[in-house]
Short mmCIF file of C-alpha atoms in Angstrom, two decimals:
data_model
loop_
_atom_site.label_atom_id
_atom_site.label_comp_id
_atom_site.label_asym_id
_atom_site.label_seq_id
_atom_site.Cartn_x
_atom_site.Cartn_y
_atom_site.Cartn_z
CA MET O 1 93.64 110.79 126.83
CA MET O 2 94.65 112.77 129.76
CA ASP O 3 98.08 115.04 129.65
CA GLN O 4 100.96 113.29 130.44
CA ARG O 5 102.74 113.94 133.72
CA TRP O 6 106.11 112.68 132.45
CA ARG O 7 107.30 113.01 128.78
CA PRO O 8 109.63 110.43 127.90
CA THR O 9 112.55 110.96 125.71
CA VAL O 10 113.36 108.79 122.64
CA ASN O 11 115.87 106.90 124.52
CA GLU O 12 113.51 106.51 127.61
CA ARG O 13 111.04 105.31 125.32
CA GLU O 14 113.08 102.73 123.47
CA PHE O 15 114.49 101.52 126.93
CA ILE O 16 110.72 100.74 128.05
CA GLU O 17 109.65 99.19 124.93
CA GLN O 18 112.70 96.94 124.45
CA ALA O 19 112.26 95.94 128.29
CA LEU O 20 108.72 94.72 127.56
CA GLN O 21 109.71 92.66 124.59
CA SER O 22 111.80 90.83 127.15
CA ASP O 23 108.87 90.61 129.40
CA LEU O 24 110.37 92.63 131.70
CA ARG O 25 108.97 96.24 133.41
CA VAL O 26 110.96 99.09 134.66
CA ASP O 27 109.58 98.44 138.38
CA GLY O 28 110.52 94.83 138.15
CA ARG O 29 107.09 93.46 137.76
CA ARG O 30 105.99 90.42 135.26
CA PRO O 31 103.57 91.55 132.85
CA PHE O 32 100.42 90.48 134.58
CA ASP O 33 101.37 91.28 138.08
CA PHE O 34 99.47 94.18 139.84
CA ARG O 35 101.42 96.64 142.05
CA LYS O 36 101.00 96.37 145.78
CA LEU O 37 97.15 96.98 146.65
CA THR O 38 96.37 98.60 149.84
CA VAL O 39 92.42 99.09 150.82
CA GLY O 40 91.82 101.21 153.80
CA ILE O 41 88.50 101.84 155.40
CA CYS O 42 88.04 105.04 157.25
CA ARG O 43 86.31 105.37 160.57
CA GLU O 44 83.18 107.30 159.10
CA ASP O 45 80.81 104.92 157.00
CA GLY O 46 81.13 105.22 153.22
CA SER O 47 84.35 106.38 153.00
CA ALA O 48 87.51 104.43 152.05
CA GLU O 49 91.13 105.04 150.86
CA VAL O 50 93.05 102.78 148.09
CA LEU O 51 96.87 102.77 147.33
CA LEU O 52 97.69 100.91 144.09
CA GLY O 53 101.42 101.40 144.03
CA GLU O 54 101.95 105.19 143.86
CA THR O 55 98.56 105.90 143.07
CA CYS O 56 95.99 107.11 145.65
CA VAL O 57 92.30 107.62 145.44
CA MET O 58 89.70 108.38 148.28
CA GLY O 59 86.17 107.43 147.62
CA TYR O 60 83.33 108.79 149.86
CA VAL O 61 79.42 108.21 149.56
CA THR O 62 76.54 110.19 150.42
CA ALA O 63 72.80 109.79 149.87
CA GLN O 64 69.50 112.06 150.15
CA LEU O 65 65.89 111.75 149.38
CA VAL O 66 64.96 113.02 146.00
CA PRO O 67 61.78 112.68 143.53
CA PRO O 68 62.49 109.63 140.85
CA TYR O 69 62.98 109.98 137.55
CA LYS O 70 59.63 109.63 135.86
CA ASP O 71 60.21 106.60 133.69
CA ARG O 72 61.83 104.79 136.89
CA PRO O 73 59.42 105.74 139.84
CA ASN O 74 60.39 102.65 141.75
CA GLU O 75 64.26 103.11 141.60
CA GLY O 76 67.00 105.17 143.12
CA THR O 77 69.90 106.68 141.48
CA LEU O 78 73.49 106.48 141.44
CA ALA O 79 75.93 108.96 140.58
CA ILE O 80 79.81 109.12 140.03
CA PHE O 81 81.60 112.22 140.40
CA THR O 82 85.50 112.54 139.98
CA GLU O 83 87.85 115.39 141.53
CA PHE O 84 91.27 115.73 139.92
CA SER O 85 93.43 118.04 142.13
CA PRO O 86 96.80 119.58 140.88
CA MET O 87 97.95 118.29 143.86
CA ALA O 88 97.93 114.78 142.63
CA ASP O 89 99.49 115.56 139.48
CA PRO O 90 100.93 118.83 138.02
CA ALA O 91 99.07 118.27 134.64
CA PHE O 92 95.64 118.26 136.38
CA GLU O 93 94.14 121.70 136.27
CA PRO O 94 91.54 123.36 138.87
CA GLY O 95 88.22 124.36 137.88
CA ARG O 96 85.58 122.22 135.71
CA PRO O 97 86.03 118.51 135.12
CA GLY O 98 88.60 117.71 132.34
CA GLU O 99 87.96 115.30 129.68
CA ALA O 100 90.03 112.81 131.76
CA ALA O 101 87.71 113.05 134.74
CA ILE O 102 84.73 112.77 132.48
CA GLU O 103 86.08 109.72 131.25
CA LEU O 104 86.97 108.08 134.48
CA GLY O 105 83.53 108.84 135.89
CA ARG O 106 81.98 107.11 132.70
CA VAL O 107 84.06 103.93 133.07
CA ILE O 108 83.45 103.31 136.70
CA ASP O 109 79.68 104.49 136.23
CA ARG O 110 79.06 101.89 133.46
CA GLY O 111 80.75 99.15 135.05
CA LEU O 112 78.20 99.66 138.36
CA ARG O 113 75.09 100.76 136.80
CA GLU O 114 75.08 98.52 133.50
CA SER O 115 75.60 95.41 135.63
CA ARG O 116 72.79 96.58 138.24
CA ALA O 117 75.55 95.61 141.05
CA VAL O 118 73.57 97.98 143.22
CA ASP O 119 69.81 97.01 143.88
CA MET O 120 68.16 100.28 142.72
CA GLU O 121 64.69 99.25 143.87
CA SER O 122 65.75 98.80 147.50
CA LEU O 123 66.40 102.43 147.59
CA CYS O 124 62.74 103.29 146.83
CA VAL O 125 60.94 104.87 149.59
CA VAL O 126 57.91 105.95 148.40
CA ALA O 127 56.98 105.14 144.38
CA GLY O 128 56.83 108.07 142.51
CA LYS O 129 57.69 110.57 145.14
CA HIS O 130 60.74 109.71 147.46
CA VAL O 131 63.92 107.63 146.61
CA TRP O 132 67.35 107.66 147.56
CA ALA O 133 69.96 109.24 145.27
CA VAL O 134 73.64 107.94 145.88
CA ARG O 135 76.25 110.00 145.26
CA VAL O 136 80.00 108.50 144.91
CA ASP O 137 82.80 111.03 145.12
CA LEU O 138 86.11 110.06 143.93
CA HIS O 139 89.06 112.45 145.00
CA ILE O 140 92.46 111.79 143.33
CA LEU O 141 95.15 112.26 145.54
CA ASP O 142 98.14 110.94 143.69
CA ASN O 143 98.59 109.97 140.33
CA GLY O 144 100.68 107.04 139.73
CA GLY O 145 99.20 105.76 136.85
CA ASN O 146 96.02 103.35 136.12
CA LEU O 147 93.69 105.79 137.90
CA THR O 148 90.71 103.59 136.68
CA ASP O 149 91.53 100.60 138.79
CA ALA O 150 92.12 102.33 141.79
CA ALA O 151 88.95 104.35 141.73
CA ASN O 152 86.99 101.61 140.92
CA ILE O 153 87.93 99.75 143.90
CA ALA O 154 87.62 102.78 146.26
CA ALA O 155 84.07 103.20 144.99
CA LEU O 156 83.35 99.59 145.62
CA ALA O 157 84.86 99.85 149.06
CA ALA O 158 83.10 102.90 149.96
CA LEU O 159 79.65 101.51 148.65
CA SER O 160 80.32 98.46 150.60
CA THR O 161 80.59 100.29 154.08
CA PHE O 162 78.08 102.77 153.25
CA ARG O 163 74.85 102.88 155.72
CA ARG O 164 71.81 104.89 154.55
CA PRO O 165 69.54 106.36 157.41
CA GLU O 166 66.34 104.40 158.24
CA CYS O 167 63.23 105.67 157.50
CA THR O 168 59.49 105.32 158.20
CA VAL O 169 56.37 106.17 156.14
CA GLY O 170 53.36 107.41 157.95
CA GLY O 171 50.90 110.24 158.32
CA ASP O 172 47.31 110.58 157.37
CA ASP O 173 47.82 109.85 153.72
CA GLY O 174 50.45 107.20 154.32
CA GLN O 175 53.01 109.12 152.24
CA GLN O 176 54.81 110.91 154.87
CA VAL O 177 58.61 110.03 155.26
CA THR O 178 60.40 110.30 158.69
CA VAL O 179 64.22 109.98 158.66
CA HIS O 180 65.66 108.59 161.78
CA ASP O 181 68.67 109.49 163.35
CA PRO O 182 71.41 106.93 163.58
CA GLU O 183 71.06 106.83 167.37
CA VAL O 184 67.48 106.03 167.13
CA MET O 185 67.50 103.58 164.44
CA ASP O 186 70.40 101.57 163.09
CA PRO O 187 71.23 102.76 159.68
CA LEU O 188 70.95 100.10 156.77
CA PRO O 189 73.67 98.93 154.18
CA LEU O 190 73.05 99.16 150.39
CA THR O 191 71.99 95.79 148.60
CA ILE O 192 75.23 94.91 146.58
CA HIS O 193 74.79 91.72 144.41
CA HIS O 194 78.36 91.40 143.15
CA LEU O 195 81.45 93.61 142.63
CA PRO O 196 82.36 94.46 139.46
CA ILE O 197 86.04 94.96 139.32
CA ALA O 198 88.08 97.10 136.45
CA VAL O 199 90.94 95.56 135.29
CA THR O 200 93.17 97.98 132.85
CA PHE O 201 95.55 96.50 130.15
CA ALA O 202 98.10 98.55 128.21
CA TYR O 203 99.18 97.86 124.66
CA PHE O 204 102.51 98.50 122.90
CA GLY O 205 103.91 98.01 119.71
CA ASP O 206 101.32 96.55 117.29
CA GLY O 207 99.25 95.54 120.16
CA ASN O 208 100.81 92.07 120.29
CA ILE O 209 102.69 93.28 123.77
CA MET O 210 100.28 94.00 126.46
CA VAL O 211 100.79 94.64 130.46
CA ILE O 212 98.38 94.77 133.27
CA ASP O 213 98.23 97.87 135.85
CA PRO O 214 100.37 100.48 133.86
CA THR O 215 102.23 103.05 135.74
CA TYR O 216 102.24 106.62 134.53
CA LYS O 217 105.69 106.00 132.64
CA GLU O 218 103.99 103.17 130.72
CA GLU O 219 101.00 105.19 130.09
CA ALA O 220 103.25 107.76 128.40
CA VAL O 221 104.64 104.99 126.10
CA MET O 222 101.64 102.80 125.48
CA GLY O 223 99.76 102.52 122.04
CA GLY O 224 96.56 101.81 123.47
CA ARG O 225 94.69 100.65 126.44
CA MET O 226 91.52 98.70 127.38
CA THR O 227 89.74 98.50 130.73
CA ALA O 228 87.57 95.14 131.10
CA THR O 229 84.93 95.34 134.02
CA ILE O 230 84.30 91.90 135.21
CA ASN O 231 83.27 90.20 138.53
CA SER O 232 84.38 87.32 140.57
CA ASN O 233 81.85 84.87 138.86
CA GLY O 234 83.54 85.45 135.35
CA ASP O 235 80.57 87.48 134.19
CA VAL O 236 81.81 90.54 132.05
CA CYS O 237 80.27 93.96 132.92
CA ALA O 238 81.87 96.37 130.39
CA ILE O 239 84.71 96.75 128.27
CA GLN O 240 86.09 100.21 127.37
CA LYS O 241 88.90 100.65 124.73
CA ALA O 242 89.66 104.44 124.59
CA GLY O 243 91.39 104.59 121.23
CA GLY O 244 94.90 103.72 120.39
CA GLU O 245 96.07 100.61 118.44
CA GLY O 246 93.67 98.07 117.28
CA VAL O 247 93.75 94.55 118.95
CA MET O 248 93.16 91.26 118.06
CA SER O 249 90.07 89.52 119.19
CA SER O 250 92.11 86.57 120.43
CA VAL O 251 93.97 89.23 122.44
CA ILE O 252 90.83 90.72 124.07
CA MET O 253 90.07 87.08 124.93
CA GLN O 254 93.20 86.48 126.76
CA CYS O 255 92.62 89.80 128.32
CA LEU O 256 89.21 88.61 129.96
CA ARG O 257 90.73 85.52 131.26
CA ILE O 258 93.28 87.23 133.00
CA ALA O 259 90.83 89.76 134.30
CA SER O 260 88.70 87.23 135.70
CA VAL O 261 91.34 85.63 137.90
CA LYS O 262 92.56 89.18 139.16
CA ALA O 263 88.92 90.11 139.85
CA ALA O 264 88.52 87.33 142.00
CA ASP O 265 91.77 88.42 144.17
CA ILE O 266 90.87 91.77 144.27
CA THR O 267 87.10 91.05 145.33
CA SER O 268 88.34 88.73 148.09
CA LYS O 269 90.67 91.63 149.55
CA ILE O 270 87.67 94.10 149.44
CA LYS O 271 85.34 91.68 151.10
CA THR O 272 87.82 90.76 153.86
CA LYS O 273 88.58 94.74 154.90
CA VAL O 274 84.75 95.19 154.52
CA ASP O 275 83.82 92.22 157.07
CA LYS O 276 86.56 93.22 159.42
CA TYR O 277 85.20 96.90 159.62
CA THR O 278 81.57 95.64 160.23
CA THR O 279 82.93 93.27 162.86
CA GLU O 280 84.53 96.30 164.53
CA LYS O 281 81.39 98.57 164.32
CA ALA O 282 79.40 95.74 165.65
CA LEU O 283 81.50 95.27 168.57
CA GLN O 284 81.51 99.37 169.48
CA LYS O 285 77.88 98.95 169.66
CA VAL O 286 78.05 96.31 172.53
CA LYS O 287 77.79 98.13 175.90
CA ARG O 288 79.91 96.33 178.49
CA THR O 289 79.23 97.34 182.18
CA PRO O 290 82.68 98.06 183.91
CA ALA O 291 83.79 95.92 186.92
CA ILE O 292 83.95 99.04 189.12
CA VAL O 293 79.89 99.38 188.70
CA ALA O 294 79.20 95.75 189.22
CA LYS O 295 81.09 95.98 192.80
CA GLU O 296 78.96 98.94 193.67
CA VAL O 297 75.95 96.97 192.55
CA ASN O 298 76.56 94.05 194.65
CA VAL O 299 77.64 95.74 197.88
CA PRO O 300 74.01 96.68 198.86
CA ASP O 301 72.85 93.09 198.22
CA VAL O 302 75.80 91.61 200.49
CA THR O 303 74.42 93.96 203.19
CA MET O 304 70.93 93.60 202.78
CA LYS O 305 71.58 89.68 203.02
CA GLU O 306 73.64 90.05 205.97
CA SER O 307 71.01 92.35 207.63
CA THR O 308 68.18 89.84 206.91
CA HIS O 309 70.59 86.83 208.17
CA SER O 310 71.27 88.72 211.58
CA ALA O 311 67.41 89.76 211.90
CA MET O 312 66.38 85.94 211.41
CA GLU O 313 68.96 85.11 214.06
CA ASN O 314 67.75 87.62 216.25
CA GLN O 315 64.23 86.19 215.92
CA THR O 316 65.39 82.87 216.48
CA SER O 317 67.06 83.86 219.57
CA LYS O 318 64.21 85.62 220.87
CA ALA O 319 61.92 82.53 220.53
CA PRO O 320 63.05 80.53 223.58
CA ASN O 321 62.17 83.50 225.79
CA ASP O 322 58.98 83.66 224.02
CA GLY O 323 58.39 80.08 224.73
CA GLN O 324 59.44 80.66 228.40
CA GLN O 325 57.02 83.34 229.10
CA ILE O 326 54.22 81.15 227.62
CA SER O 327 55.19 77.99 229.50
CA GLU O 328 55.05 80.28 232.41
CA GLY O 329 51.57 81.51 231.84
CA ILE O 330 50.27 77.94 231.34
CA HIS O 331 51.52 77.23 234.82
CA THR O 332 50.04 80.48 236.42
CA PRO O 333 46.37 78.50 237.09
CA LYS O 334 47.81 76.58 239.81
CA GLU O 335 47.95 79.76 242.05
CA PHE O 336 44.24 80.00 241.72
CA HIS O 337 43.84 76.42 243.67
#
């Protein structure tokens, strides 16, 4: 459990708990409503910024060629790294990653790798020698609560827009790898089979009261939480429950049904933003000739046609004179009689 940025008093705690018993929340939402979600795709490939209420997380994806693991010579690697800055929350300390940063990275990593959302075999260049190692860096810019869901969406949006350089294999031994510049050969996107969406629930009281997408104030009061990672098809990818009060199995099943609906909505938002970004990038590659250049190109053609036409007129105008000279040359033999 991360250090709390806000420590409630006894009266504030009672107020939040009594409001939740009446299906009310301090920010006016219903128990199963998400805060306003904004997914922003940056100009550079593989970067995205997510706003979930007051929570802001930025994701950035990079890749490099490395030797593969010996037990998986035909698969690339995927690693998640989180950075908690004191700028986002005074409770965050600079330096080495704390327990909260490690836990956040593991939850997102488990949802992506255990479900095999990213095709690792497509990252192999030369089996046993060269594979792509994909790294996702998640920067916490503002902590307004529920960092897990916001960081998960940022990671998925960044992975969906990432393009790795194209490379070819050649040489005398057929294992020499050449990485091409993006201007020479178009980079390739990652093969993503589905989008595992993390949905976090907070439990209050004896575990009978639950809400979705808790704020930092609700996190300071909650008795426990559970994160369910599920895709739009309803497949459960991972479940993480970090301590706290025990929860009935019936409550967990209800949470999974709610998470399935929320995952479909969030998936559609991510795909809409990614499709829009891909279309804009494709239009930027289309080179259109300006109208001024077209006029300059057409002018010599017109002049050439006019000069050719005038030359043909001159030849036709000269043709009768030549005919007259020929006719005069035909009648000249009369002079010999």
